[in-house]
Structure formats: structure tokens, C-alpha cells
């Protein structure tokens, strides 16, 4: 159940908000040896503070983290609502999840599960931000074809030229 900040001020209870967003990711190259390229796409999310004018208090957001089972801290949406694992084949479900999440034309997801880093403010003893990092690959086969195809064309034309018995006319 979602509540507004005004309701929080009246009831003094915690709030929960859920939303979707499209945000630009910061892309960094991790590995680049021809024809393969691995990059990371990161997004730093920081929850902002607000000020309660009525009580003259600063309200700081705090991420409540599960220490025993870290899988509870972030959830990746399942690929389809009523999809079940077929005969224990989890890889099929992971591939469907990659297809649903990956809208990039240049890169492919290595895994749909991001690396999560939390940043704790030790002076004020709260955790206001975290960073999600996805590992992506740039497919190398297109680069390989771009180099090999012209070389094959040149070698084919040279072979045809050698086997051509006609001598060029000279003036």
C-alpha cells in the first residue's frame, strides 16, 4: 500500500513507494581484446532527504537490508507472470528474463542479475544510496565478419585473376 508524505506526518507510520523508471546507465569498459568486449553499466540511486516543516525535523531515508539472505534486498521481476520452470530447466527462464530486460541494441546481458553495492553513511548511521551494476558483452562475431568478409573477397578475386588465361592487352 502506498501512502503520501502528508499521510505519514499525520499517522507517523512508515511509507512504501514502488515505481518503474528508465534511467541512463554509466558505461565503463572492463575488458577489450579483439574481438571481445565486456563493459559494465552502472546506476547510482540515492534516496533524497526531506524536511518536515511542522516538526522542524529532517527525514532521512534508510534502506533496511537483510543481513542473513541478501537475495531479499533486491528482486528482479520474473519474465512472465504465470511462467513456471519447465522440468527444472532454470536456464530457459533466465534466457526469457534476459530477453525481457535487454532492450539495448549494442550490448547483450551476461546475466540478468545485477551486482549491488550499498553505501552506508557511518557518521549519520544510515544507508541512503546503492549502486546497481550489470555486466554486458559486445558481440565479437560482427567484428570478425567485417574483417574476414573483405579478405575472402580479395582472395577470391586474386584466385580468379590467376586462373584467367587471357593476357592483358598492351599498347
PDB file of C-alpha atoms in Angstrom:
ATOM      1  CA  UNK A   1       0.000   0.000   0.000  1.00  0.00           C
ATOM      2  CA  UNK A   2       1.399   3.373  -1.000  1.00  0.00           C
ATOM      3  CA  UNK A   3       0.999   6.450   1.174  1.00  0.00           C
ATOM      4  CA  UNK A   4       1.856  10.082   0.677  1.00  0.00           C
ATOM      5  CA  UNK A   5       4.216  12.103   2.877  1.00  0.00           C
ATOM      6  CA  UNK A   6       1.255  14.038   4.296  1.00  0.00           C
ATOM      7  CA  UNK A   7      -0.311  10.766   5.480  1.00  0.00           C
ATOM      8  CA  UNK A   8       2.995   9.871   7.128  1.00  0.00           C
ATOM      9  CA  UNK A   9       3.012  13.160   9.010  1.00  0.00           C
ATOM     10  CA  UNK A  10      -0.493  12.503  10.292  1.00  0.00           C
ATOM     11  CA  UNK A  11      -0.163   8.803  11.145  1.00  0.00           C
ATOM     12  CA  UNK A  12       3.586   8.628  11.972  1.00  0.00           C
ATOM     13  CA  UNK A  13       3.887   5.305  10.120  1.00  0.00           C
ATOM     14  CA  UNK A  14       6.431   4.153   7.556  1.00  0.00           C
ATOM     15  CA  UNK A  15       5.722   4.563   3.860  1.00  0.00           C
ATOM     16  CA  UNK A  16       6.461   2.384   0.856  1.00  0.00           C
ATOM     17  CA  UNK A  17       6.660   3.519  -2.753  1.00  0.00           C
ATOM     18  CA  UNK A  18       7.033   1.358  -5.853  1.00  0.00           C
ATOM     19  CA  UNK A  19       7.678   2.717  -9.317  1.00  0.00           C
ATOM     20  CA  UNK A  20       9.314   1.962 -12.637  1.00  0.00           C
ATOM     21  CA  UNK A  21      11.849   4.180 -14.320  1.00  0.00           C
ATOM     22  CA  UNK A  22      14.069   4.440 -17.335  1.00  0.00           C
ATOM     23  CA  UNK A  23      17.440   5.878 -16.353  1.00  0.00           C
ATOM     24  CA  UNK A  24      20.702   6.340 -18.244  1.00  0.00           C
ATOM     25  CA  UNK A  25      23.449   3.953 -17.191  1.00  0.00           C
ATOM     26  CA  UNK A  26      27.127   4.836 -16.890  1.00  0.00           C
ATOM     27  CA  UNK A  27      29.078   2.501 -19.173  1.00  0.00           C
ATOM     28  CA  UNK A  28      32.702   1.536 -18.393  1.00  0.00           C
ATOM     29  CA  UNK A  29      34.923  -0.870 -20.337  1.00  0.00           C
ATOM     30  CA  UNK A  30      36.229  -3.785 -18.251  1.00  0.00           C
ATOM     31  CA  UNK A  31      37.835  -5.972 -20.925  1.00  0.00           C
ATOM     32  CA  UNK A  32      38.599  -5.062 -24.547  1.00  0.00           C
ATOM     33  CA  UNK A  33      40.633  -7.592 -26.546  1.00  0.00           C
ATOM     34  CA  UNK A  34      39.620  -8.034 -30.149  1.00  0.00           C
ATOM     35  CA  UNK A  35      37.061  -9.394 -30.968  1.00  0.00           C
ATOM     36  CA  UNK A  36      35.562  -9.440 -27.454  1.00  0.00           C
ATOM     37  CA  UNK A  37      34.474  -6.532 -25.288  1.00  0.00           C
ATOM     38  CA  UNK A  38      32.975  -6.626 -21.779  1.00  0.00           C
ATOM     39  CA  UNK A  39      31.507  -3.493 -20.215  1.00  0.00           C
ATOM     40  CA  UNK A  40      29.692  -2.596 -17.024  1.00  0.00           C
ATOM     41  CA  UNK A  41      26.562  -0.469 -16.986  1.00  0.00           C
ATOM     42  CA  UNK A  42      26.034   1.136 -13.572  1.00  0.00           C
ATOM     43  CA  UNK A  43      23.344   3.217 -11.972  1.00  0.00           C
ATOM     44  CA  UNK A  44      23.800   5.006  -8.650  1.00  0.00           C
ATOM     45  CA  UNK A  45      20.500   5.508  -6.831  1.00  0.00           C
ATOM     46  CA  UNK A  46      20.390   7.909  -3.926  1.00  0.00           C
ATOM     47  CA  UNK A  47      17.295   8.441  -1.812  1.00  0.00           C
ATOM     48  CA  UNK A  48      16.817  12.110  -1.040  1.00  0.00           C
ATOM     49  CA  UNK A  49      16.068  13.625   2.342  1.00  0.00           C
ATOM     50  CA  UNK A  50      13.144  15.910   3.047  1.00  0.00           C
ATOM     51  CA  UNK A  51      12.374  18.421   5.740  1.00  0.00           C
ATOM     52  CA  UNK A  52       9.287  18.282   7.955  1.00  0.00           C
ATOM     53  CA  UNK A  53       8.313  21.943   8.377  1.00  0.00           C
ATOM     54  CA  UNK A  54       5.757  21.280  11.070  1.00  0.00           C
ATOM     55  CA  UNK A  55       8.117  19.471  13.452  1.00  0.00           C
ATOM     56  CA  UNK A  56      11.302  21.068  12.112  1.00  0.00           C
ATOM     57  CA  UNK A  57      12.981  17.717  11.542  1.00  0.00           C
ATOM     58  CA  UNK A  58      14.942  16.301   8.651  1.00  0.00           C
ATOM     59  CA  UNK A  59      13.528  12.996   7.435  1.00  0.00           C
ATOM     60  CA  UNK A  60      16.282  10.730   6.128  1.00  0.00           C
ATOM     61  CA  UNK A  61      15.536   7.656   4.036  1.00  0.00           C
ATOM     62  CA  UNK A  62      17.212   4.477   5.212  1.00  0.00           C
ATOM     63  CA  UNK A  63      17.499   1.235   3.256  1.00  0.00           C
ATOM     64  CA  UNK A  64      16.608  -1.672   5.504  1.00  0.00           C
ATOM     65  CA  UNK A  65      18.825  -4.548   4.418  1.00  0.00           C
ATOM     66  CA  UNK A  66      18.528  -8.257   5.087  1.00  0.00           C
ATOM     67  CA  UNK A  67      21.807  -9.492   6.543  1.00  0.00           C
ATOM     68  CA  UNK A  68      21.153 -13.240   6.517  1.00  0.00           C
ATOM     69  CA  UNK A  69      19.741 -13.667   2.998  1.00  0.00           C
ATOM     70  CA  UNK A  70      20.935 -10.966   0.618  1.00  0.00           C
ATOM     71  CA  UNK A  71      18.516 -12.101  -2.088  1.00  0.00           C
ATOM     72  CA  UNK A  72      15.774 -10.272  -0.168  1.00  0.00           C
ATOM     73  CA  UNK A  73      17.447  -6.891  -0.697  1.00  0.00           C
ATOM     74  CA  UNK A  74      16.660  -6.597  -4.417  1.00  0.00           C
ATOM     75  CA  UNK A  75      14.319  -8.586  -6.636  1.00  0.00           C
ATOM     76  CA  UNK A  76      14.444  -8.975 -10.381  1.00  0.00           C
ATOM     77  CA  UNK A  77      10.976  -9.266 -11.860  1.00  0.00           C
ATOM     78  CA  UNK A  78      10.126 -12.672 -13.260  1.00  0.00           C
ATOM     79  CA  UNK A  79       9.960 -12.802 -17.061  1.00  0.00           C
ATOM     80  CA  UNK A  80       6.254 -13.577 -17.290  1.00  0.00           C
ATOM     81  CA  UNK A  81       3.631 -13.674 -14.563  1.00  0.00           C
ATOM     82  CA  UNK A  82       2.395 -17.268 -14.872  1.00  0.00           C
ATOM     83  CA  UNK A  83       5.620 -18.813 -16.168  1.00  0.00           C
ATOM     84  CA  UNK A  84       6.871 -21.897 -14.345  1.00  0.00           C
ATOM     85  CA  UNK A  85      10.195 -23.663 -14.615  1.00  0.00           C
ATOM     86  CA  UNK A  86       9.841 -26.449 -17.197  1.00  0.00           C
ATOM     87  CA  UNK A  87      11.111 -29.730 -15.781  1.00  0.00           C
ATOM     88  CA  UNK A  88      13.710 -27.987 -13.591  1.00  0.00           C
ATOM     89  CA  UNK A  89      15.315 -26.151 -16.518  1.00  0.00           C
ATOM     90  CA  UNK A  90      16.129 -22.819 -14.904  1.00  0.00           C
ATOM     91  CA  UNK A  91      18.294 -21.714 -17.850  1.00  0.00           C
ATOM     92  CA  UNK A  92      15.234 -21.380 -20.064  1.00  0.00           C
ATOM     93  CA  UNK A  93      13.695 -18.984 -17.540  1.00  0.00           C
ATOM     94  CA  UNK A  94      16.922 -16.967 -17.263  1.00  0.00           C
ATOM     95  CA  UNK A  95      17.048 -16.587 -21.057  1.00  0.00           C
ATOM     96  CA  UNK A  96      13.445 -15.332 -21.052  1.00  0.00           C
ATOM     97  CA  UNK A  97      14.380 -12.863 -18.305  1.00  0.00           C
ATOM     98  CA  UNK A  98      17.337 -11.609 -20.376  1.00  0.00           C
ATOM     99  CA  UNK A  99      15.054 -11.129 -23.388  1.00  0.00           C
ATOM    100  CA  UNK A 100      12.589  -9.128 -21.296  1.00  0.00           C
ATOM    101  CA  UNK A 101      15.218  -6.876 -19.694  1.00  0.00           C
ATOM    102  CA  UNK A 102      17.597  -6.384 -22.609  1.00  0.00           C
ATOM    103  CA  UNK A 103      16.421  -3.524 -24.833  1.00  0.00           C
ATOM    104  CA  UNK A 104      19.946  -2.493 -25.838  1.00  0.00           C
ATOM    105  CA  UNK A 105      20.929  -2.666 -29.493  1.00  0.00           C
ATOM    106  CA  UNK A 106      24.701  -2.601 -28.885  1.00  0.00           C
ATOM    107  CA  UNK A 107      25.161  -4.916 -25.899  1.00  0.00           C
ATOM    108  CA  UNK A 108      23.889  -8.231 -24.550  1.00  0.00           C
ATOM    109  CA  UNK A 109      23.399  -9.032 -20.861  1.00  0.00           C
ATOM    110  CA  UNK A 110      25.866 -11.554 -19.470  1.00  0.00           C
ATOM    111  CA  UNK A 111      23.456 -12.205 -16.609  1.00  0.00           C
ATOM    112  CA  UNK A 112      20.152 -10.520 -15.678  1.00  0.00           C
ATOM    113  CA  UNK A 113      21.170 -10.383 -12.022  1.00  0.00           C
ATOM    114  CA  UNK A 114      22.982  -7.155 -11.106  1.00  0.00           C
ATOM    115  CA  UNK A 115      25.842  -6.620  -8.675  1.00  0.00           C
ATOM    116  CA  UNK A 116      24.572  -4.445  -5.824  1.00  0.00           C
ATOM    117  CA  UNK A 117      26.741  -2.178  -3.663  1.00  0.00           C
ATOM    118  CA  UNK A 118      25.360  -0.291  -0.675  1.00  0.00           C
ATOM    119  CA  UNK A 119      26.907   2.937   0.615  1.00  0.00           C
ATOM    120  CA  UNK A 120      26.486   3.464   4.346  1.00  0.00           C
ATOM    121  CA  UNK A 121      26.946   6.913   5.849  1.00  0.00           C
ATOM    122  CA  UNK A 122      28.837   5.887   9.002  1.00  0.00           C
ATOM    123  CA  UNK A 123      28.773   9.359  10.539  1.00  0.00           C
ATOM    124  CA  UNK A 124      24.982   9.577  10.490  1.00  0.00           C
ATOM    125  CA  UNK A 125      24.422   5.791  10.680  1.00  0.00           C
ATOM    126  CA  UNK A 126      22.065   5.313   7.751  1.00  0.00           C
ATOM    127  CA  UNK A 127      22.201   3.888   4.232  1.00  0.00           C
ATOM    128  CA  UNK A 128      20.806   6.356   1.674  1.00  0.00           C
ATOM    129  CA  UNK A 129      22.222   5.037  -1.615  1.00  0.00           C
ATOM    130  CA  UNK A 130      23.139   1.954  -3.593  1.00  0.00           C
ATOM    131  CA  UNK A 131      24.695   1.141  -6.948  1.00  0.00           C
ATOM    132  CA  UNK A 132      23.430  -1.469  -9.425  1.00  0.00           C
ATOM    133  CA  UNK A 133      25.932  -2.818 -11.963  1.00  0.00           C
ATOM    134  CA  UNK A 134      25.106  -5.040 -14.922  1.00  0.00           C
ATOM    135  CA  UNK A 135      27.791  -6.842 -16.914  1.00  0.00           C
ATOM    136  CA  UNK A 136      27.321  -6.614 -20.681  1.00  0.00           C
ATOM    137  CA  UNK A 137      29.091  -8.026 -23.730  1.00  0.00           C
ATOM    138  CA  UNK A 138      29.515  -6.597 -27.172  1.00  0.00           C
ATOM    139  CA  UNK A 139      29.242  -9.421 -29.650  1.00  0.00           C
ATOM    140  CA  UNK A 140      32.535 -10.084 -31.405  1.00  0.00           C
ATOM    141  CA  UNK A 141      31.236 -12.089 -34.357  1.00  0.00           C
ATOM    142  CA  UNK A 142      30.080  -8.973 -36.225  1.00  0.00           C
ATOM    143  CA  UNK A 143      33.599  -7.504 -35.948  1.00  0.00           C
ATOM    144  CA  UNK A 144      35.117 -10.771 -37.129  1.00  0.00           C
ATOM    145  CA  UNK A 145      32.814 -10.930 -40.155  1.00  0.00           C
ATOM    146  CA  UNK A 146      33.599  -7.297 -41.022  1.00  0.00           C
ATOM    147  CA  UNK A 147      37.292  -8.198 -41.291  1.00  0.00           C
ATOM    148  CA  UNK A 148      37.093 -11.707 -42.807  1.00  0.00           C
ATOM    149  CA  UNK A 149      34.481 -10.956 -45.499  1.00  0.00           C
ATOM    150  CA  UNK A 150      36.636  -8.402 -47.410  1.00  0.00           C
ATOM    151  CA  UNK A 151      39.656 -10.692 -47.093  1.00  0.00           C
ATOM    152  CA  UNK A 152      37.689 -13.589 -48.605  1.00  0.00           C
ATOM    153  CA  UNK A 153      36.527 -11.334 -51.434  1.00  0.00           C
ATOM    154  CA  UNK A 154      40.104 -10.208 -52.169  1.00  0.00           C
ATOM    155  CA  UNK A 155      41.453 -13.768 -52.118  1.00  0.00           C
ATOM    156  CA  UNK A 156      38.638 -14.969 -54.402  1.00  0.00           C
ATOM    157  CA  UNK A 157      39.279 -12.167 -56.897  1.00  0.00           C
ATOM    158  CA  UNK A 158      43.024 -12.838 -56.834  1.00  0.00           C
ATOM    159  CA  UNK A 159      42.413 -16.545 -57.451  1.00  0.00           C
ATOM    160  CA  UNK A 160      40.137 -15.757 -60.401  1.00  0.00           C
ATOM    161  CA  UNK A 161      42.751 -13.347 -61.758  1.00  0.00           C
ATOM    162  CA  UNK A 162      45.492 -16.025 -61.578  1.00  0.00           C
ATOM    163  CA  UNK A 163      43.378 -18.672 -63.312  1.00  0.00           C
ATOM    164  CA  UNK A 164      42.263 -16.261 -66.007  1.00  0.00           C
ATOM    165  CA  UNK A 165      44.291 -17.291 -69.065  1.00  0.00           C
ATOM    166  CA  UNK A 166      43.699 -14.112 -71.008  1.00  0.00           C
ATOM    167  CA  UNK A 167      46.714 -11.851 -71.128  1.00  0.00           C
ATOM    168  CA  UNK A 168      46.043  -8.174 -70.809  1.00  0.00           C
ATOM    169  CA  UNK A 169      46.380  -6.138 -73.984  1.00  0.00           C
ATOM    170  CA  UNK A 170      49.401  -3.881 -74.024  1.00  0.00           C
ATOM    171  CA  UNK A 171      49.820  -0.821 -76.156  1.00  0.00           C
TER     172      UNK A 171
END
